[in-house]
CSV table of C-alpha atoms and ligand atoms in Angstrom, one decimal:
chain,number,residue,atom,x,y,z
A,582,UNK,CA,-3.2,-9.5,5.2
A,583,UNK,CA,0.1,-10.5,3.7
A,584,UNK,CA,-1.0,-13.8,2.4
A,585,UNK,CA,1.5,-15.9,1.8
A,586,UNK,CA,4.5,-12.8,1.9
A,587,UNK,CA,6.9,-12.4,4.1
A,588,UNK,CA,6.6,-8.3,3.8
A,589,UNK,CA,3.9,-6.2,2.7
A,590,UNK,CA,6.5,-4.7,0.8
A,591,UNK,CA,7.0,-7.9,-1.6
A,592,UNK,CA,3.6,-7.9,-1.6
A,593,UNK,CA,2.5,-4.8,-2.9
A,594,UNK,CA,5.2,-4.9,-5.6
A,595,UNK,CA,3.7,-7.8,-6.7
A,596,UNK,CA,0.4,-6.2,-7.4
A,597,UNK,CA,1.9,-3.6,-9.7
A,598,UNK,CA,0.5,-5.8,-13.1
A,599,UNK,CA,-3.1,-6.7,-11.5
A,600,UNK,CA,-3.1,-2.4,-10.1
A,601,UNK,CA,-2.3,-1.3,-13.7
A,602,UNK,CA,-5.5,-3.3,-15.1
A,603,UNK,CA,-8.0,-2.8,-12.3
A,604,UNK,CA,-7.1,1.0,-13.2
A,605,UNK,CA,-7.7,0.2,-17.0
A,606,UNK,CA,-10.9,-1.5,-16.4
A,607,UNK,CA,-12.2,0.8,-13.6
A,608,UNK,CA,-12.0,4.3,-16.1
A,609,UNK,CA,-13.5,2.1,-19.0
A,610,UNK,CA,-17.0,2.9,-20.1
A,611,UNK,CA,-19.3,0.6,-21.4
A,612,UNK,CA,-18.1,1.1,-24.7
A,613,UNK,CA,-15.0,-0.2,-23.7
A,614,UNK,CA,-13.4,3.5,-23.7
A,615,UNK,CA,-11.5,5.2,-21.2
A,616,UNK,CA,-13.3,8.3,-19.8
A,617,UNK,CA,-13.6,10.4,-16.4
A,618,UNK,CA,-16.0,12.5,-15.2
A,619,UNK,CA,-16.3,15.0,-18.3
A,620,UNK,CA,-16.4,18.0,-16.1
A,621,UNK,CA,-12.9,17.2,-14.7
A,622,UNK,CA,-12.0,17.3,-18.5
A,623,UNK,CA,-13.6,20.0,-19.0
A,624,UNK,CA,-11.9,22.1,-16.1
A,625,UNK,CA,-8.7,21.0,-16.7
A,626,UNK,CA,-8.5,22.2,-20.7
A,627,UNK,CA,-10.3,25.7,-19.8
A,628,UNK,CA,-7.4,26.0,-17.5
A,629,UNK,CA,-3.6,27.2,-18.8
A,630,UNK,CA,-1.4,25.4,-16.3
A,631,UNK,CA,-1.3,22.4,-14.5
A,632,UNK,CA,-0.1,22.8,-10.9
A,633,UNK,CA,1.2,19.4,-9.0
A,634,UNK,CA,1.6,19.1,-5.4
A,635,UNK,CA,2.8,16.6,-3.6
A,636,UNK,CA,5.6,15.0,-1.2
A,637,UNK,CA,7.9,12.3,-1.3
A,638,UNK,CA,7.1,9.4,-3.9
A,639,UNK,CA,3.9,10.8,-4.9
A,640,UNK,CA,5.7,14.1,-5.7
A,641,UNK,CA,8.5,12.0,-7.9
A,642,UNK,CA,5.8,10.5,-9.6
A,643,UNK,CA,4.2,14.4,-10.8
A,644,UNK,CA,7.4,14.9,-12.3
A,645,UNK,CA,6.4,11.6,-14.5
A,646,UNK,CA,3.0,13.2,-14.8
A,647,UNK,CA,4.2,16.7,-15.9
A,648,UNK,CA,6.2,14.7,-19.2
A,649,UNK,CA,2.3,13.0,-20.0
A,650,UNK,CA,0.4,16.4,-19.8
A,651,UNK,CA,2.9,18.5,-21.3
A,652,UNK,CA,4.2,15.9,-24.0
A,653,UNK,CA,0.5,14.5,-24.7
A,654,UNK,CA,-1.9,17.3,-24.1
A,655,UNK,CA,0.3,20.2,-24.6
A,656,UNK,CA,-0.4,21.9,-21.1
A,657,UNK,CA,2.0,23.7,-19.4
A,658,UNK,CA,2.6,21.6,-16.0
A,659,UNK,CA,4.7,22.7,-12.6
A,660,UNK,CA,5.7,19.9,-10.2
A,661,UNK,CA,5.7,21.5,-6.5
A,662,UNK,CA,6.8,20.0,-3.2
A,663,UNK,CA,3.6,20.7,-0.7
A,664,UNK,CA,5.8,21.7,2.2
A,665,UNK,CA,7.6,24.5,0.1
A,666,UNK,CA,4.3,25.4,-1.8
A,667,UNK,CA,2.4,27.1,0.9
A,668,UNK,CA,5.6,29.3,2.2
A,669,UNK,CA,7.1,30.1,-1.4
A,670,UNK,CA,4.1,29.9,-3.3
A,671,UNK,CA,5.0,30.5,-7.1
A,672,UNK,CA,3.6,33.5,-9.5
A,673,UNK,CA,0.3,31.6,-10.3
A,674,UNK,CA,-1.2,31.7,-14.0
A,675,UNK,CA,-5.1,33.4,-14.7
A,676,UNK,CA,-5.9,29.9,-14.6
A,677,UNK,CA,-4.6,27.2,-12.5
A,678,UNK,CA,-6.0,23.9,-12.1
A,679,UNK,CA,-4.4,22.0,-9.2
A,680,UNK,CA,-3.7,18.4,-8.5
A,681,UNK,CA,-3.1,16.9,-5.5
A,682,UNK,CA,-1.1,13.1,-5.7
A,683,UNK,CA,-1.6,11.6,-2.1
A,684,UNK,CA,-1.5,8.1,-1.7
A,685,UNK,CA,-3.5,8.3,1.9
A,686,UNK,CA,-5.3,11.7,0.7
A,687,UNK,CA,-4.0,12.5,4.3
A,688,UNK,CA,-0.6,14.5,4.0
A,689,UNK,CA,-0.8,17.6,6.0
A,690,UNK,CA,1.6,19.7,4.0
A,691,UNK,CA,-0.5,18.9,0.5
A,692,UNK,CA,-3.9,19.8,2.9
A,693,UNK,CA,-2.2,23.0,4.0
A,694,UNK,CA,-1.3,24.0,0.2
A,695,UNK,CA,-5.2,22.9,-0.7
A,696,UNK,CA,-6.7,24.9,2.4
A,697,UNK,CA,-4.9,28.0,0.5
A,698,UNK,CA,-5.7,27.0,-2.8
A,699,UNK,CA,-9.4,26.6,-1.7
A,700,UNK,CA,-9.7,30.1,-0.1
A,701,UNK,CA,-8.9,31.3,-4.0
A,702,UNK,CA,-11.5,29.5,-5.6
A,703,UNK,CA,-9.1,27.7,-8.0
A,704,UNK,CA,-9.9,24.0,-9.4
A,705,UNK,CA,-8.6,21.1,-7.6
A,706,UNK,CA,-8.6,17.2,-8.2
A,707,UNK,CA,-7.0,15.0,-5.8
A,708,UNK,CA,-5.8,11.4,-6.7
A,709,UNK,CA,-5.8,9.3,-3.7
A,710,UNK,CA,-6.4,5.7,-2.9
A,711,UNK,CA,-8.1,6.0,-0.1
A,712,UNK,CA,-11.8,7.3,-0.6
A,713,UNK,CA,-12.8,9.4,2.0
A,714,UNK,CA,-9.7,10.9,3.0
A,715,UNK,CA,-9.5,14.3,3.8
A,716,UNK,CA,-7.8,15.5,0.5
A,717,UNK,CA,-10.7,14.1,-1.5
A,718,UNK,CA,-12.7,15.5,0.4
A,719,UNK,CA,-11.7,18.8,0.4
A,720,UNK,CA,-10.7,19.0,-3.0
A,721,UNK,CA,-13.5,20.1,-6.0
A,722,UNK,CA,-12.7,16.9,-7.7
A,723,UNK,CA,-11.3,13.0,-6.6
A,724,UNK,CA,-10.0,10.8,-8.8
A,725,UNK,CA,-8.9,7.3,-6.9
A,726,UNK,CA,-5.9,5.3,-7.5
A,727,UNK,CA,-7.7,1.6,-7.2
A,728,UNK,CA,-4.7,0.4,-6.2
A,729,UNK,CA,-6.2,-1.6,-3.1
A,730,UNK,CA,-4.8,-0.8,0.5
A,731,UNK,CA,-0.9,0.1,0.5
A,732,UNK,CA,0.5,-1.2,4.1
A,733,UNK,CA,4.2,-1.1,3.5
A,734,UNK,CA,5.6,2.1,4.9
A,735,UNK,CA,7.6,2.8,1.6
A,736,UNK,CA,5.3,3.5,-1.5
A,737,UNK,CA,5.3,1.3,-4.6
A,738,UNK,CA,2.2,0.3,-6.3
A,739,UNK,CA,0.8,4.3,-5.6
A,740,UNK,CA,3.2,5.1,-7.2
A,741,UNK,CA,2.8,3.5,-10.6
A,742,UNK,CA,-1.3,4.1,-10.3
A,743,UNK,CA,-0.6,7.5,-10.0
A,744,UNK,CA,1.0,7.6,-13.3
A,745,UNK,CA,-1.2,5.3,-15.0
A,746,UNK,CA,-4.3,7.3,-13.6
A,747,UNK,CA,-2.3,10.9,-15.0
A,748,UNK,CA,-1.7,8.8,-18.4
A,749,UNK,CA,-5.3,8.4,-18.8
A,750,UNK,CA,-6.4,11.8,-18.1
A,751,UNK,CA,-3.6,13.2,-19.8
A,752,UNK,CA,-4.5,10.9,-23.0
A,753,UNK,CA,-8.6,11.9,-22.5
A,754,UNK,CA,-7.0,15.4,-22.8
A,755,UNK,CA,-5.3,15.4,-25.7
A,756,UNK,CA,-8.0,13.6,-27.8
A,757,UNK,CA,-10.5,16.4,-25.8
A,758,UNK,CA,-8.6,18.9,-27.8
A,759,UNK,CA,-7.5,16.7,-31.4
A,760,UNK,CA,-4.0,15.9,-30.0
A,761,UNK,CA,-2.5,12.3,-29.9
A,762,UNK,CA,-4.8,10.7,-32.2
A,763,UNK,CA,-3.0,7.1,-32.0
A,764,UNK,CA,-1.8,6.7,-29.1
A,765,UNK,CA,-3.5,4.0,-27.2
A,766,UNK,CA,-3.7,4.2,-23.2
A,767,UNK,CA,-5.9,1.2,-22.6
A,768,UNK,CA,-3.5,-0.9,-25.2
A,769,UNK,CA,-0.4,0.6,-23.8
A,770,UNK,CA,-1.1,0.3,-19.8
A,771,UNK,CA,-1.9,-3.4,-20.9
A,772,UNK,CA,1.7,-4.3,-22.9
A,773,UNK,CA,2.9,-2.1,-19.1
A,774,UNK,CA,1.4,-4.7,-16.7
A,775,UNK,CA,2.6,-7.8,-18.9
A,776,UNK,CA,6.3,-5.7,-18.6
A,777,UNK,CA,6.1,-5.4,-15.1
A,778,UNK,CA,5.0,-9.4,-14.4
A,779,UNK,CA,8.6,-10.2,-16.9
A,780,UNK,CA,10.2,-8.1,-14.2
A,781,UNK,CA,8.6,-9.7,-11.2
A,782,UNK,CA,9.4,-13.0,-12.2
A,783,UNK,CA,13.7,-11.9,-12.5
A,784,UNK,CA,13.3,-11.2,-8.5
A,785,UNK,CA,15.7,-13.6,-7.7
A,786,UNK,CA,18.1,-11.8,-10.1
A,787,UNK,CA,17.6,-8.2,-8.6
A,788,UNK,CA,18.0,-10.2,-5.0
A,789,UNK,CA,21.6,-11.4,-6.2
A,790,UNK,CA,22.0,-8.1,-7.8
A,791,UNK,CA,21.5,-6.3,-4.0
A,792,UNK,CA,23.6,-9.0,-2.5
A,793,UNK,CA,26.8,-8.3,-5.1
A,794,UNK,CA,26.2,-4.8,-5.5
A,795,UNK,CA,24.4,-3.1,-2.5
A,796,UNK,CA,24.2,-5.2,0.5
A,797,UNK,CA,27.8,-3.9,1.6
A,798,UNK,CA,28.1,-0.5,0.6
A,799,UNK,CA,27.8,2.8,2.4
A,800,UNK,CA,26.6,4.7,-0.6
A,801,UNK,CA,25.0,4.6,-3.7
A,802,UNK,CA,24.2,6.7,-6.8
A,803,UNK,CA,21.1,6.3,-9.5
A,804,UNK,CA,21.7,8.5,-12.7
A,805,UNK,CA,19.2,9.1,-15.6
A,806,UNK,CA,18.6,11.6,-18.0
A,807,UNK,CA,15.1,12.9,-19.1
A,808,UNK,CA,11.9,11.0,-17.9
A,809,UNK,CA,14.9,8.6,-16.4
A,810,UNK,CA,16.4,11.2,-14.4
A,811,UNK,CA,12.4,11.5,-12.3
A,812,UNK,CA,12.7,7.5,-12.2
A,813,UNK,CA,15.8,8.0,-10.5
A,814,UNK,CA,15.0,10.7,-7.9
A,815,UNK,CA,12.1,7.7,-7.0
A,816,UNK,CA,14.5,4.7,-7.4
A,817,UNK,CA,16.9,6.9,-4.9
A,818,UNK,CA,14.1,7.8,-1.9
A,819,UNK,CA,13.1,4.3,-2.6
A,820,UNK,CA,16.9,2.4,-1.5
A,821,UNK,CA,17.2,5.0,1.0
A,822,UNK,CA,14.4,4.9,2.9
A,823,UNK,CA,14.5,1.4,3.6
A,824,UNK,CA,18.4,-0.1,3.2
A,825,UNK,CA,19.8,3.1,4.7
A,826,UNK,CA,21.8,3.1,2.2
A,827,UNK,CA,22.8,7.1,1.7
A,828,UNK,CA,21.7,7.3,-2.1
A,829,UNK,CA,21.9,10.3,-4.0
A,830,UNK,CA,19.8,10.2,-7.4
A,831,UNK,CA,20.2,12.8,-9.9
A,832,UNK,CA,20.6,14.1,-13.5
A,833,UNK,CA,23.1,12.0,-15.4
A,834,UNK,CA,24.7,15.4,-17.0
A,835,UNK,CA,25.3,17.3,-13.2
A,836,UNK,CA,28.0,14.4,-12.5
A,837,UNK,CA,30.2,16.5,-13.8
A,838,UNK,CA,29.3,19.6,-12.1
A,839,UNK,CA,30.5,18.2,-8.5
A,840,UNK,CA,28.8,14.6,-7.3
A,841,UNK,CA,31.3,13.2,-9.6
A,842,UNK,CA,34.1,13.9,-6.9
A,843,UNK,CA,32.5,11.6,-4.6
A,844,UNK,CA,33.0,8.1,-6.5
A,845,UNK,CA,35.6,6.1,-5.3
A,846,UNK,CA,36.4,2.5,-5.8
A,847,UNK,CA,33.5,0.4,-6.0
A,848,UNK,CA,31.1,2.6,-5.4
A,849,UNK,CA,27.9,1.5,-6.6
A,850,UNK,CA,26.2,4.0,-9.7
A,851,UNK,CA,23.4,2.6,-11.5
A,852,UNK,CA,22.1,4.1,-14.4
A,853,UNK,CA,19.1,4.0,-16.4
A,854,UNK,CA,18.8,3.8,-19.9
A,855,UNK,CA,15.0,3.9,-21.1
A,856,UNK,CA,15.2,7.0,-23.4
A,857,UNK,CA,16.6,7.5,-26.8
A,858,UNK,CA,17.5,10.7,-27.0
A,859,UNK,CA,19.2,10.7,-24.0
A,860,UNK,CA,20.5,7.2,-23.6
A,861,UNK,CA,23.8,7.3,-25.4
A,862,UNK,CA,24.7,10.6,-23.4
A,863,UNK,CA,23.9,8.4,-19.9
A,864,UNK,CA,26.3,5.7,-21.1
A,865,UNK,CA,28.7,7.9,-21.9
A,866,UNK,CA,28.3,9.5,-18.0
A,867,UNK,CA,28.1,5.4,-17.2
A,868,UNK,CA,31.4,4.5,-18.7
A,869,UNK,CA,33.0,8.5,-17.0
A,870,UNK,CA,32.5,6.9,-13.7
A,871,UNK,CA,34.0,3.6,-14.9
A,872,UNK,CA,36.5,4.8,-15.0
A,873,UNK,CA,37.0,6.2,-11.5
A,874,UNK,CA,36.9,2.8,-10.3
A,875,UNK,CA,32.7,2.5,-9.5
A,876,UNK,CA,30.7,-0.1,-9.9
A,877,UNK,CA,28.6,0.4,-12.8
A,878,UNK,CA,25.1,-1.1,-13.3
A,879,UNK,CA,23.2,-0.3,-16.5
A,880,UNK,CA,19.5,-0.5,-16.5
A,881,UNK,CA,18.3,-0.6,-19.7
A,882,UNK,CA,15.6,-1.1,-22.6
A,883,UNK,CA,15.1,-3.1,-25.5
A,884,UNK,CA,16.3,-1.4,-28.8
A,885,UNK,CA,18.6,0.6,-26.6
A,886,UNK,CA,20.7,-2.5,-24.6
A,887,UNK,CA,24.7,-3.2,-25.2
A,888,UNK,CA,26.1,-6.4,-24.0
A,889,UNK,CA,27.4,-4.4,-20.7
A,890,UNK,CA,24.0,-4.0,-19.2
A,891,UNK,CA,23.1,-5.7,-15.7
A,892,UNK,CA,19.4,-5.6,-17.0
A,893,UNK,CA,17.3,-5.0,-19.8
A,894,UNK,CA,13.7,-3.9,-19.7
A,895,UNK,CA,10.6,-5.0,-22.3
A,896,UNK,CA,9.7,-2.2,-24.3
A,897,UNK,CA,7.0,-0.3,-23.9
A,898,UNK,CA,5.4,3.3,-24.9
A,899,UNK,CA,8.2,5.7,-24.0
A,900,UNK,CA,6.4,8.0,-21.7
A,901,UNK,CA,5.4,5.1,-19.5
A,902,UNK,CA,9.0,3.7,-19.1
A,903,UNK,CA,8.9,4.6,-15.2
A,904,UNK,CA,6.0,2.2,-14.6
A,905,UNK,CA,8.5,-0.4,-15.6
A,906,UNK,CA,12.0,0.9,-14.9
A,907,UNK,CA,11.0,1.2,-11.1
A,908,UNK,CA,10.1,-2.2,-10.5
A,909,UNK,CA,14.1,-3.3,-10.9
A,910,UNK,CA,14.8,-0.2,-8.3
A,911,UNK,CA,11.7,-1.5,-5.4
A,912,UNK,CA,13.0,-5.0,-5.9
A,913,UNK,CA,16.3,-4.0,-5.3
A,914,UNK,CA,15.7,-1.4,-2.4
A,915,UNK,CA,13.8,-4.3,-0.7
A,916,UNK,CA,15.9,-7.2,-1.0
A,917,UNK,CA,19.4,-4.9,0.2
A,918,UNK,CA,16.9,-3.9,3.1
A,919,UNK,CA,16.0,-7.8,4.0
A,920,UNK,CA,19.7,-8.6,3.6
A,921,UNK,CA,20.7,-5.9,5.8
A,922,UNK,CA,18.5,-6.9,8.9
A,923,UNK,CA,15.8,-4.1,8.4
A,924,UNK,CA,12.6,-3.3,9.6
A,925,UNK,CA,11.4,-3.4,5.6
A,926,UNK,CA,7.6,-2.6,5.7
A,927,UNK,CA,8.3,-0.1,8.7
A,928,UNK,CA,11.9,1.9,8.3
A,929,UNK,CA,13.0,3.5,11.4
A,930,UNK,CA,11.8,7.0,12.1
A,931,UNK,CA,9.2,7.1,9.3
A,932,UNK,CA,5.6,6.6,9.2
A,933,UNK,CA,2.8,6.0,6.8
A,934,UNK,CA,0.9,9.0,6.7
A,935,UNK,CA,2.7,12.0,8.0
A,936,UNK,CA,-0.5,14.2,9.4
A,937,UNK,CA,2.2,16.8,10.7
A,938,UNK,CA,3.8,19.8,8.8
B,556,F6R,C1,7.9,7.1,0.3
B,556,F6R,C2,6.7,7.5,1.1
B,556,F6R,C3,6.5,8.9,1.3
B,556,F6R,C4,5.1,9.3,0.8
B,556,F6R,C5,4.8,10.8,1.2
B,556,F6R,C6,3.5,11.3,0.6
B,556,F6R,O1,7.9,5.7,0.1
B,556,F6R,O2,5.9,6.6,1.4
B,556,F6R,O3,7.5,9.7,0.8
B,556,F6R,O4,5.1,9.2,-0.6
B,556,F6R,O5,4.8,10.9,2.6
B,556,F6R,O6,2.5,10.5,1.1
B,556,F6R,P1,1.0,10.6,0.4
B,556,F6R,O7,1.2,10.1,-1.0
B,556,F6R,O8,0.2,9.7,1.2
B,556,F6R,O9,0.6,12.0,0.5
């Protein structure tokens, strides 16, 4: 049940910090190392290209997912959207090895694409949270998301367990194959939860933030650059799914190329600012709009904050910074939903699992 919560919604955003270290301790051995099943492992380094498949928030997270295999273990990773897989299916490699992200493990275009992919003998692990479920069961391998039973309609804490699951198999893969001798998963999933709780505990903040910023508006933008711009495309299906807010998320640099024309006065733009190579260039596109009257909210991190920002983020490793950033993005997509009057844990015309092509 809820508990105490008002919304399932609250609730499971809540969980994030106690989800990332249930995943920690549930792929430790008992040596107190991370590990999966070592034929997944070994499947996944004979093949030459990572194929992810997914829909909505569970594809936004495989775009985090592609930055840990390809920056970590060096494999060449595709993100694909399940529904445009099966009927444009892209020039596969030799050797594929597929992975399906389904928070229910029931999504029918992800079942269709795996139906195909099945008929060609090729490799497939599924991470779901619900055991069981007819993508796990269908695919060679399952991996599951521990992230206890997600109610809410929108997806939050699948979300960051499916990135913390793909950061440990993508670490267990490079050290497989002698890459990314120091880097730390266990350490580094456990400085994320204590991240996420500092977050939790500014709700009231991102609730006045909503009220100020969103609560009003017709539209909204998210910009980001690099492993921000992916948190963004999330951050924006998050606020519009359930504010109905029209929100448009996308690649700090495109403003320029044409979604700059539609910022008028006040319009809200938020941008985040987690990377730094990019993060100066995402100011710079921060201040741009500034100056065509929106309303400008900076998300950033420590070591790469100004005085300007609405909000700055604990550091932590930088190719977990989504598991973070998108806590101050569900926070505020919920409270501008609450203050609007909506339906929060069940948005209007959407459902939980989507069992239909
Ligand atoms: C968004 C949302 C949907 C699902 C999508 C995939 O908050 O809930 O976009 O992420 O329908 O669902 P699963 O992960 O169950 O395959």
């Amino acid at each position: 049940g809820k508990g105490t919560y008002p919304h399932y919604m609250a609730k499971e955003i809540d969980e994030q910090p106690a989800v990332m270290r249930k995943i920690v301790q549930h792929y430790q051995n008992e040596q107190g190392k991370l590990e999966i099943d070592p034929e997944i492992l070994d499947t996944l380094l004979q093949s030459d290209r990572i194929y992810i498949v997914a829909c909505g928030t569970s594809y936004n997270a495989g775009w985090v997912g592609k930055q840990l295999f390809e920056k970590l273990a060096h494999i060449p990773t595709e993100v694909h959207l399940a529904s445009e897989f099966g009927y444009n299916m892209p020039l596969l490699t030799e050797k594929p090895f597929f992975i399906f992200l389904s928070q229910s493990g029931e999504t029918a275009d992800s079942r269709q694409v795996l139906v195909q992919i099945n008929e060609m003998n090729y490799p497939s692990l599924t991470l779901t949270n619900v055991p069981g479920s007819t993508l796990s069961r269908e695919a060679r391998y399952t991996l599951l998301l521990q992230a206890g039973p997600e109610i809410a309609v929108a997806s939050t804490k699948a979300y960051t367990a499916q990135i913390a699951v793909m950061a440990i198999i993508a670490e267990l893969a490079a050290k497989a194959d002698g890459l990314a001798a120091d880097t730390d998963m266990m350490h580094e999933l456990g400085i994320v939860a204590s991240a996420i709780e500092s977050v939790i505990d500014d709700r009231d903040f991102f609730e006045q933030l909503s009220l100020d910023h969103l609560s009003t508006s017709r539209n909204a933008f998210y910009i980001g650059r690099g492993i921000d711009y992916y948190l963004v495309m999330e951050a924006c299906l998050k606020l519009k799914e359930v504010s109905y807010v029209q929100t448009e998320g996308f690649a700090a640099g495109e403003l320029k190329h044409g979604t700059i024309a539609l910022i008028e006065e006040n319009t809200p733009v938020i941008s985040v600012i987690t990377e730094e190579k990019t993060g100066g260039h995402t100011r710079g596109n921060a201040h741009e709009v500034v100056s065509r009257g929106a309303d400008s909210l900076i998300i950033s991190m420590e070591g790469l904050d100004q005085p300007e920002d609405a909000y700055v983020l604990p550091k932590v490793h930088p190719l977990l910074t989504p598991l973070v950033s998108v806590v101050p993005t569900q926070l505020l997509a919920y409270y501008t939903s609450l203050h609007r009057g909506n339906d929060v844990d069940k948005p209007r015309n959407l459902a939980k699992s989507v069992t239909v092509e």
